[in-house]
Amino acid sequence: LQDEEMRKDYDYMLDHPEEYYRHYYHYYSRRLAPKVDVRIVILVTVCAISMFQFFSWWSSYNEAINYLATVPKYRIQAIEIAKQQGLLNKTKEKGKNRRSKEEIREEEEEIIKDIIKNKIDIKGGYQKPKIYDILLFQILLTPFYLCKYMIWYCWWIYCFTIKGQEYGVKEKLYIIRRYMKMSQSQFDSLEDHQKETFLERQLWIRENYEVYKREQEEELKKKMAMDPRWKRYRRWMKNEGPGRLTFIDD
């Protein structure tokens, strides 16, 4: 009876002895209730999710590197850089240190992948993982991000709303990205020539973006109309469709 809540239950039992089912329920609910602090459970859960995120991102990044190592464009460039740095010559040793062709091939592959990692900036969902992007650090840095956003927002209002300054390239691309409803990583994964096209067409102006959006929708409709798989799907929906009722006898 050292617990205050259990003392209240005990006093209530003395005053209402006829409610014995209620007494049993409260007694066992308190005895069998978990004693673990909820804050510890939340912390462990966040840490587990963060670890899963980090290792999952590393796996995606390694898959991207392995794929780029098979693309002729990047592979040839990496081999040329390795030859210039004399890295491939070191793998072909003679005498006692001579190794099998399989070992030499594996080492050359690792050299090519290392060069691709260092020379190619992978953007988007397959970029090199950063520890500050995981959930745990995002939660810890939330106050910092909020303050940073407020400072940036006040600066935007002061420069472009109050003073009426013209947008720079970064500001124009930011407005275009917001119109397209894309995340920063998705927008970064676009090719540079696509971003140049956005700037040439002045898509940071709402009217120009609406015209561009309609053009993209029309182009997508044309592609879908010419796609054989989409034609088969429309034909199936027209003739049969899901859950269509018929009166044909079996």
PDB file of C-alpha atoms in Angstrom:
ATOM      1  CA  LEU A   1       0.000   0.000   0.000  1.00  0.00           C
ATOM      2  CA  GLN A   2       2.947   2.325  -0.403  1.00  0.00           C
ATOM      3  CA  ASP A   3       1.659   3.309  -3.832  1.00  0.00           C
ATOM      4  CA  GLU A   4      -0.818   6.182  -3.697  1.00  0.00           C
ATOM      5  CA  GLU A   5      -3.086   4.783  -6.428  1.00  0.00           C
ATOM      6  CA  MET A   6      -3.232   1.344  -4.778  1.00  0.00           C
ATOM      7  CA  ARG A   7      -4.067   2.994  -1.472  1.00  0.00           C
ATOM      8  CA  LYS A   8      -7.026   4.734  -3.105  1.00  0.00           C
ATOM      9  CA  ASP A   9      -8.235   1.402  -4.507  1.00  0.00           C
ATOM     10  CA  TYR A  10      -7.885  -0.192  -1.063  1.00  0.00           C
ATOM     11  CA  ASP A  11      -9.902   2.586   0.602  1.00  0.00           C
ATOM     12  CA  TYR A  12     -12.564   2.286  -2.078  1.00  0.00           C
ATOM     13  CA  MET A  13     -12.751  -1.472  -1.482  1.00  0.00           C
ATOM     14  CA  LEU A  14     -13.339  -0.923   2.243  1.00  0.00           C
ATOM     15  CA  ASP A  15     -16.142   1.503   1.475  1.00  0.00           C
ATOM     16  CA  HIS A  16     -17.700  -0.659  -1.293  1.00  0.00           C
ATOM     17  CA  PRO A  17     -17.026  -4.336  -0.497  1.00  0.00           C
ATOM     18  CA  GLU A  18     -19.871  -5.504  -2.752  1.00  0.00           C
ATOM     19  CA  GLU A  19     -18.000  -4.463  -5.941  1.00  0.00           C
ATOM     20  CA  TYR A  20     -15.583  -7.368  -5.778  1.00  0.00           C
ATOM     21  CA  TYR A  21     -15.265  -7.757  -9.591  1.00  0.00           C
ATOM     22  CA  ARG A  22     -14.093  -4.183  -9.851  1.00  0.00           C
ATOM     23  CA  HIS A  23     -11.571  -4.778  -7.062  1.00  0.00           C
ATOM     24  CA  TYR A  24     -10.177  -7.842  -8.819  1.00  0.00           C
ATOM     25  CA  TYR A  25      -9.800  -5.913 -12.075  1.00  0.00           C
ATOM     26  CA  HIS A  26      -7.955  -2.977 -10.537  1.00  0.00           C
ATOM     27  CA  TYR A  27      -5.724  -5.259  -8.482  1.00  0.00           C
ATOM     28  CA  TYR A  28      -4.523  -7.406 -11.412  1.00  0.00           C
ATOM     29  CA  SER A  29      -4.352  -4.488 -13.824  1.00  0.00           C
ATOM     30  CA  ARG A  30      -1.869  -2.780 -11.527  1.00  0.00           C
ATOM     31  CA  ARG A  31       0.088  -5.951 -10.709  1.00  0.00           C
ATOM     32  CA  LEU A  32       0.433  -7.014 -14.354  1.00  0.00           C
ATOM     33  CA  ALA A  33       0.967  -3.564 -15.855  1.00  0.00           C
ATOM     34  CA  PRO A  34       4.429  -3.112 -17.450  1.00  0.00           C
ATOM     35  CA  LYS A  35       6.889  -1.215 -15.273  1.00  0.00           C
ATOM     36  CA  VAL A  36       8.977   0.107 -18.165  1.00  0.00           C
ATOM     37  CA  ASP A  37       9.148   3.858 -18.593  1.00  0.00           C
ATOM     38  CA  VAL A  38       7.307   5.002 -21.732  1.00  0.00           C
ATOM     39  CA  ARG A  39      10.140   7.415 -22.539  1.00  0.00           C
ATOM     40  CA  ILE A  40      12.598   4.522 -22.689  1.00  0.00           C
ATOM     41  CA  VAL A  41      10.288   2.607 -25.036  1.00  0.00           C
ATOM     42  CA  ILE A  42      10.010   5.643 -27.348  1.00  0.00           C
ATOM     43  CA  LEU A  43      13.783   6.195 -27.302  1.00  0.00           C
ATOM     44  CA  VAL A  44      14.525   2.533 -28.120  1.00  0.00           C
ATOM     45  CA  THR A  45      11.939   2.589 -30.935  1.00  0.00           C
ATOM     46  CA  VAL A  46      13.402   5.759 -32.465  1.00  0.00           C
ATOM     47  CA  CYS A  47      16.926   4.316 -32.253  1.00  0.00           C
ATOM     48  CA  ALA A  48      15.808   1.075 -33.909  1.00  0.00           C
ATOM     49  CA  ILE A  49      14.097   2.963 -36.754  1.00  0.00           C
ATOM     50  CA  SER A  50      17.168   5.172 -37.183  1.00  0.00           C
ATOM     51  CA  MET A  51      19.493   2.159 -37.435  1.00  0.00           C
ATOM     52  CA  PHE A  52      17.195   0.541 -40.003  1.00  0.00           C
ATOM     53  CA  GLN A  53      17.113   3.779 -42.023  1.00  0.00           C
ATOM     54  CA  PHE A  54      20.883   4.156 -42.017  1.00  0.00           C
ATOM     55  CA  PHE A  55      21.663   0.584 -43.080  1.00  0.00           C
ATOM     56  CA  SER A  56      18.863   0.652 -45.665  1.00  0.00           C
ATOM     57  CA  TRP A  57      20.280   3.840 -47.207  1.00  0.00           C
ATOM     58  CA  TRP A  58      23.771   2.336 -47.262  1.00  0.00           C
ATOM     59  CA  SER A  59      22.380  -0.696 -49.085  1.00  0.00           C
ATOM     60  CA  SER A  60      20.663   1.524 -51.683  1.00  0.00           C
ATOM     61  CA  TYR A  61      23.840   3.559 -52.115  1.00  0.00           C
ATOM     62  CA  ASN A  62      25.958   0.443 -52.697  1.00  0.00           C
ATOM     63  CA  GLU A  63      23.396  -0.845 -55.206  1.00  0.00           C
ATOM     64  CA  ALA A  64      23.663   2.447 -57.103  1.00  0.00           C
ATOM     65  CA  ILE A  65      27.475   2.214 -57.142  1.00  0.00           C
ATOM     66  CA  ASN A  66      27.339  -1.393 -58.382  1.00  0.00           C
ATOM     67  CA  TYR A  67      24.944  -0.355 -61.154  1.00  0.00           C
ATOM     68  CA  LEU A  68      27.054   2.628 -62.245  1.00  0.00           C
ATOM     69  CA  ALA A  69      30.103   0.347 -62.396  1.00  0.00           C
ATOM     70  CA  THR A  70      28.309  -1.595 -65.160  1.00  0.00           C
ATOM     71  CA  VAL A  71      27.346   1.502 -67.202  1.00  0.00           C
ATOM     72  CA  PRO A  72      29.927   1.892 -70.025  1.00  0.00           C
ATOM     73  CA  LYS A  73      29.982   5.700 -69.770  1.00  0.00           C
ATOM     74  CA  TYR A  74      31.063   5.759 -66.119  1.00  0.00           C
ATOM     75  CA  ARG A  75      33.098   2.547 -66.234  1.00  0.00           C
ATOM     76  CA  ILE A  76      35.339   3.772 -69.081  1.00  0.00           C
ATOM     77  CA  GLN A  77      35.924   7.088 -67.316  1.00  0.00           C
ATOM     78  CA  ALA A  78      36.803   5.285 -64.072  1.00  0.00           C
ATOM     79  CA  ILE A  79      39.238   2.964 -65.868  1.00  0.00           C
ATOM     80  CA  GLU A  80      40.957   5.936 -67.525  1.00  0.00           C
ATOM     81  CA  ILE A  81      41.353   7.701 -64.180  1.00  0.00           C
ATOM     82  CA  ALA A  82      42.674   4.497 -62.580  1.00  0.00           C
ATOM     83  CA  LYS A  83      45.247   4.121 -65.366  1.00  0.00           C
ATOM     84  CA  GLN A  84      46.356   7.737 -65.009  1.00  0.00           C
ATOM     85  CA  GLN A  85      46.831   7.248 -61.271  1.00  0.00           C
ATOM     86  CA  GLY A  86      48.626   3.949 -61.830  1.00  0.00           C
ATOM     87  CA  LEU A  87      46.167   1.992 -59.699  1.00  0.00           C
ATOM     88  CA  LEU A  88      45.496  -0.784 -62.202  1.00  0.00           C
ATOM     89  CA  ASN A  89      49.198  -1.488 -62.714  1.00  0.00           C
ATOM     90  CA  LYS A  90      49.612  -2.316 -59.026  1.00  0.00           C
ATOM     91  CA  THR A  91      47.120  -5.159 -59.289  1.00  0.00           C
ATOM     92  CA  LYS A  92      49.262  -7.011 -61.855  1.00  0.00           C
ATOM     93  CA  GLU A  93      52.232  -8.050 -59.731  1.00  0.00           C
ATOM     94  CA  LYS A  94      54.663 -10.780 -60.748  1.00  0.00           C
ATOM     95  CA  GLY A  95      56.834 -13.286 -58.938  1.00  0.00           C
ATOM     96  CA  LYS A  96      55.916 -14.518 -55.495  1.00  0.00           C
ATOM     97  CA  ASN A  97      53.183 -11.891 -55.126  1.00  0.00           C
ATOM     98  CA  ARG A  98      51.451 -13.037 -58.283  1.00  0.00           C
ATOM     99  CA  ARG A  99      47.736 -13.654 -57.784  1.00  0.00           C
ATOM    100  CA  SER A 100      45.013 -15.440 -59.683  1.00  0.00           C
ATOM    101  CA  LYS A 101      42.997 -13.731 -62.416  1.00  0.00           C
ATOM    102  CA  GLU A 102      39.897 -13.827 -60.204  1.00  0.00           C
ATOM    103  CA  GLU A 103      41.643 -11.964 -57.386  1.00  0.00           C
ATOM    104  CA  ILE A 104      43.012  -9.364 -59.806  1.00  0.00           C
ATOM    105  CA  ARG A 105      39.556  -8.882 -61.353  1.00  0.00           C
ATOM    106  CA  GLU A 106      37.933  -8.395 -57.921  1.00  0.00           C
ATOM    107  CA  GLU A 107      40.569  -5.835 -56.903  1.00  0.00           C
ATOM    108  CA  GLU A 108      40.129  -3.933 -60.178  1.00  0.00           C
ATOM    109  CA  GLU A 109      36.374  -3.861 -59.611  1.00  0.00           C
ATOM    110  CA  GLU A 110      36.891  -2.400 -56.131  1.00  0.00           C
ATOM    111  CA  ILE A 111      39.227   0.263 -57.552  1.00  0.00           C
ATOM    112  CA  ILE A 112      36.662   1.208 -60.217  1.00  0.00           C
ATOM    113  CA  LYS A 113      33.873   1.423 -57.621  1.00  0.00           C
ATOM    114  CA  ASP A 114      36.025   3.576 -55.313  1.00  0.00           C
ATOM    115  CA  ILE A 115      36.736   5.993 -58.168  1.00  0.00           C
ATOM    116  CA  ILE A 116      33.021   6.201 -59.012  1.00  0.00           C
ATOM    117  CA  LYS A 117      32.234   6.891 -55.349  1.00  0.00           C
ATOM    118  CA  ASN A 118      34.749   9.730 -55.200  1.00  0.00           C
ATOM    119  CA  LYS A 119      34.171  11.264 -58.638  1.00  0.00           C
ATOM    120  CA  ILE A 120      30.404  10.963 -59.149  1.00  0.00           C
ATOM    121  CA  ASP A 121      27.957  12.901 -56.996  1.00  0.00           C
ATOM    122  CA  ILE A 122      24.908  10.644 -56.688  1.00  0.00           C
ATOM    123  CA  LYS A 123      21.772  12.617 -55.874  1.00  0.00           C
ATOM    124  CA  GLY A 124      18.229  11.725 -54.966  1.00  0.00           C
ATOM    125  CA  GLY A 125      17.158   8.599 -53.094  1.00  0.00           C
ATOM    126  CA  TYR A 126      20.453   6.781 -53.824  1.00  0.00           C
ATOM    127  CA  GLN A 127      22.837   9.443 -52.550  1.00  0.00           C
ATOM    128  CA  LYS A 128      25.471   8.712 -49.935  1.00  0.00           C
ATOM    129  CA  PRO A 129      23.729   8.438 -46.542  1.00  0.00           C
ATOM    130  CA  LYS A 130      24.418  11.093 -43.930  1.00  0.00           C
ATOM    131  CA  ILE A 131      23.997  10.425 -40.242  1.00  0.00           C
ATOM    132  CA  TYR A 132      22.170  13.742 -39.757  1.00  0.00           C
ATOM    133  CA  ASP A 133      19.352  12.540 -42.036  1.00  0.00           C
ATOM    134  CA  ILE A 134      18.221   9.684 -39.801  1.00  0.00           C
ATOM    135  CA  LEU A 135      15.159  10.028 -37.580  1.00  0.00           C
ATOM    136  CA  LEU A 136      17.021  10.347 -34.267  1.00  0.00           C
ATOM    137  CA  PHE A 137      19.088  13.338 -35.377  1.00  0.00           C
ATOM    138  CA  GLN A 138      16.116  14.878 -37.176  1.00  0.00           C
ATOM    139  CA  ILE A 139      14.187  14.888 -33.892  1.00  0.00           C
ATOM    140  CA  LEU A 140      17.135  16.270 -31.916  1.00  0.00           C
ATOM    141  CA  LEU A 141      17.764  18.995 -34.510  1.00  0.00           C
ATOM    142  CA  THR A 142      14.104  20.013 -34.883  1.00  0.00           C
ATOM    143  CA  PRO A 143      14.493  23.240 -32.818  1.00  0.00           C
ATOM    144  CA  PHE A 144      17.502  24.213 -34.921  1.00  0.00           C
ATOM    145  CA  TYR A 145      15.612  23.560 -38.173  1.00  0.00           C
ATOM    146  CA  LEU A 146      12.622  25.574 -36.955  1.00  0.00           C
ATOM    147  CA  CYS A 147      14.808  28.553 -36.064  1.00  0.00           C
ATOM    148  CA  LYS A 148      16.616  28.274 -39.377  1.00  0.00           C
ATOM    149  CA  TYR A 149      13.334  28.162 -41.291  1.00  0.00           C
ATOM    150  CA  MET A 150      11.945  31.199 -39.450  1.00  0.00           C
ATOM    151  CA  ILE A 151      15.096  33.214 -40.193  1.00  0.00           C
ATOM    152  CA  TRP A 152      14.971  32.150 -43.845  1.00  0.00           C
ATOM    153  CA  TYR A 153      11.245  32.976 -44.122  1.00  0.00           C
ATOM    154  CA  CYS A 154      11.729  36.457 -42.618  1.00  0.00           C
ATOM    155  CA  TRP A 155      14.623  37.052 -45.027  1.00  0.00           C
ATOM    156  CA  TRP A 156      12.436  35.960 -47.978  1.00  0.00           C
ATOM    157  CA  ILE A 157       9.606  38.311 -46.975  1.00  0.00           C
ATOM    158  CA  TYR A 158      12.002  41.212 -46.451  1.00  0.00           C
ATOM    159  CA  CYS A 159      13.929  40.767 -49.723  1.00  0.00           C
ATOM    160  CA  PHE A 160      11.228  39.776 -52.197  1.00  0.00           C
ATOM    161  CA  THR A 161       7.997  41.098 -50.691  1.00  0.00           C
ATOM    162  CA  ILE A 162       9.018  44.309 -48.937  1.00  0.00           C
ATOM    163  CA  LYS A 163      12.039  45.398 -51.002  1.00  0.00           C
ATOM    164  CA  GLY A 164      10.823  43.765 -54.248  1.00  0.00           C
ATOM    165  CA  GLN A 165      14.169  42.290 -55.287  1.00  0.00           C
ATOM    166  CA  GLU A 166      14.404  40.001 -58.299  1.00  0.00           C
ATOM    167  CA  TYR A 167      14.719  36.268 -57.722  1.00  0.00           C
ATOM    168  CA  GLY A 168      18.113  34.620 -58.088  1.00  0.00           C
ATOM    169  CA  VAL A 169      18.671  31.215 -59.677  1.00  0.00           C
ATOM    170  CA  LYS A 170      18.328  29.365 -56.355  1.00  0.00           C
ATOM    171  CA  GLU A 171      15.127  31.195 -55.497  1.00  0.00           C
ATOM    172  CA  LYS A 172      13.657  30.511 -58.948  1.00  0.00           C
ATOM    173  CA  LEU A 173      14.454  26.803 -58.682  1.00  0.00           C
ATOM    174  CA  TYR A 174      12.957  26.733 -55.186  1.00  0.00           C
ATOM    175  CA  ILE A 175       9.662  28.200 -56.445  1.00  0.00           C
ATOM    176  CA  ILE A 176       9.608  25.760 -59.369  1.00  0.00           C
ATOM    177  CA  ARG A 177      10.211  22.828 -57.018  1.00  0.00           C
ATOM    178  CA  ARG A 178       7.336  23.964 -54.795  1.00  0.00           C
ATOM    179  CA  TYR A 179       5.021  24.231 -57.810  1.00  0.00           C
ATOM    180  CA  MET A 180       5.998  20.693 -58.843  1.00  0.00           C
ATOM    181  CA  LYS A 181       5.447  19.427 -55.285  1.00  0.00           C
ATOM    182  CA  MET A 182       8.777  17.634 -55.266  1.00  0.00           C
ATOM    183  CA  SER A 183      11.079  17.034 -52.322  1.00  0.00           C
ATOM    184  CA  GLN A 184      14.610  18.416 -52.359  1.00  0.00           C
ATOM    185  CA  SER A 185      16.125  14.986 -53.017  1.00  0.00           C
ATOM    186  CA  GLN A 186      13.708  14.340 -55.904  1.00  0.00           C
ATOM    187  CA  PHE A 187      14.478  17.717 -57.452  1.00  0.00           C
ATOM    188  CA  ASP A 188      18.238  17.215 -57.042  1.00  0.00           C
ATOM    189  CA  SER A 189      18.016  13.919 -58.915  1.00  0.00           C
ATOM    190  CA  LEU A 190      16.854  15.746 -62.070  1.00  0.00           C
ATOM    191  CA  GLU A 191      19.385  16.331 -64.844  1.00  0.00           C
ATOM    192  CA  ASP A 192      20.973  19.769 -65.171  1.00  0.00           C
ATOM    193  CA  HIS A 193      19.539  20.273 -68.664  1.00  0.00           C
ATOM    194  CA  GLN A 194      16.026  19.791 -67.248  1.00  0.00           C
ATOM    195  CA  LYS A 195      16.593  22.529 -64.685  1.00  0.00           C
ATOM    196  CA  GLU A 196      17.978  24.782 -67.435  1.00  0.00           C
ATOM    197  CA  THR A 197      14.796  24.158 -69.429  1.00  0.00           C
ATOM    198  CA  PHE A 198      12.713  25.160 -66.397  1.00  0.00           C
ATOM    199  CA  LEU A 199      14.648  28.414 -66.126  1.00  0.00           C
ATOM    200  CA  GLU A 200      14.454  29.131 -69.868  1.00  0.00           C
ATOM    201  CA  ARG A 201      10.692  28.712 -69.792  1.00  0.00           C
ATOM    202  CA  GLN A 202      10.444  30.890 -66.655  1.00  0.00           C
ATOM    203  CA  LEU A 203       8.433  28.324 -64.753  1.00  0.00           C
ATOM    204  CA  TRP A 204       8.754  30.272 -61.496  1.00  0.00           C
ATOM    205  CA  ILE A 205       5.933  32.392 -62.944  1.00  0.00           C
ATOM    206  CA  ARG A 206       2.666  30.655 -62.101  1.00  0.00           C
ATOM    207  CA  GLU A 207       1.060  31.173 -65.516  1.00  0.00           C
ATOM    208  CA  ASN A 208       4.054  29.705 -67.338  1.00  0.00           C
ATOM    209  CA  TYR A 209       4.108  26.710 -65.027  1.00  0.00           C
ATOM    210  CA  GLU A 210       0.399  26.014 -65.635  1.00  0.00           C
ATOM    211  CA  VAL A 211       1.044  25.992 -69.403  1.00  0.00           C
ATOM    212  CA  TYR A 212       4.002  23.638 -68.917  1.00  0.00           C
ATOM    213  CA  LYS A 213       1.936  21.382 -66.674  1.00  0.00           C
ATOM    214  CA  ARG A 214      -0.836  21.070 -69.274  1.00  0.00           C
ATOM    215  CA  GLU A 215       1.746  20.257 -71.949  1.00  0.00           C
ATOM    216  CA  GLN A 216       3.233  17.499 -69.796  1.00  0.00           C
ATOM    217  CA  GLU A 217      -0.219  16.046 -69.114  1.00  0.00           C
ATOM    218  CA  GLU A 218      -1.044  16.017 -72.832  1.00  0.00           C
ATOM    219  CA  GLU A 219       2.281  14.370 -73.633  1.00  0.00           C
ATOM    220  CA  LEU A 220       1.669  11.735 -70.977  1.00  0.00           C
ATOM    221  CA  LYS A 221      -1.779  11.007 -72.432  1.00  0.00           C
ATOM    222  CA  LYS A 222      -0.266  10.539 -75.892  1.00  0.00           C
ATOM    223  CA  LYS A 223       2.368   8.137 -74.556  1.00  0.00           C
ATOM    224  CA  MET A 224      -0.266   6.151 -72.703  1.00  0.00           C
ATOM    225  CA  ALA A 225      -2.461   6.032 -75.799  1.00  0.00           C
ATOM    226  CA  MET A 226       0.425   4.568 -77.806  1.00  0.00           C
ATOM    227  CA  ASP A 227       1.521   2.135 -75.099  1.00  0.00           C
ATOM    228  CA  PRO A 228       0.393  -1.432 -76.010  1.00  0.00           C
ATOM    229  CA  ARG A 229      -0.015  -2.412 -72.349  1.00  0.00           C
ATOM    230  CA  TRP A 230      -2.286   0.570 -71.695  1.00  0.00           C
ATOM    231  CA  LYS A 231      -4.291  -0.298 -74.817  1.00  0.00           C
ATOM    232  CA  ARG A 232      -4.795  -3.850 -73.571  1.00  0.00           C
ATOM    233  CA  TYR A 233      -5.866  -2.542 -70.169  1.00  0.00           C
ATOM    234  CA  ARG A 234      -8.454  -0.162 -71.661  1.00  0.00           C
ATOM    235  CA  ARG A 235      -9.745  -2.920 -73.931  1.00  0.00           C
ATOM    236  CA  TRP A 236     -10.099  -5.235 -70.937  1.00  0.00           C
ATOM    237  CA  MET A 237     -11.900  -2.538 -68.906  1.00  0.00           C
ATOM    238  CA  LYS A 238     -14.278  -1.899 -71.814  1.00  0.00           C
ATOM    239  CA  ASN A 239     -15.096  -5.535 -72.587  1.00  0.00           C
ATOM    240  CA  GLU A 240     -14.929  -7.151 -69.165  1.00  0.00           C
ATOM    241  CA  GLY A 241     -13.730  -4.943 -66.335  1.00  0.00           C
ATOM    242  CA  PRO A 242     -13.456  -5.907 -62.663  1.00  0.00           C
ATOM    243  CA  GLY A 243     -16.540  -7.433 -61.132  1.00  0.00           C
ATOM    244  CA  ARG A 244     -18.661  -7.044 -64.265  1.00  0.00           C
ATOM    245  CA  LEU A 245     -22.062  -8.778 -64.051  1.00  0.00           C
ATOM    246  CA  THR A 246     -23.340 -10.793 -67.030  1.00  0.00           C
ATOM    247  CA  PHE A 247     -26.443 -12.838 -67.705  1.00  0.00           C
ATOM    248  CA  ILE A 248     -24.687 -15.460 -69.808  1.00  0.00           C
ATOM    249  CA  ASP A 249     -25.447 -18.996 -68.688  1.00  0.00           C
ATOM    250  CA  ASP A 250     -22.485 -21.145 -67.752  1.00  0.00           C
TER     251      ASP A 250
END
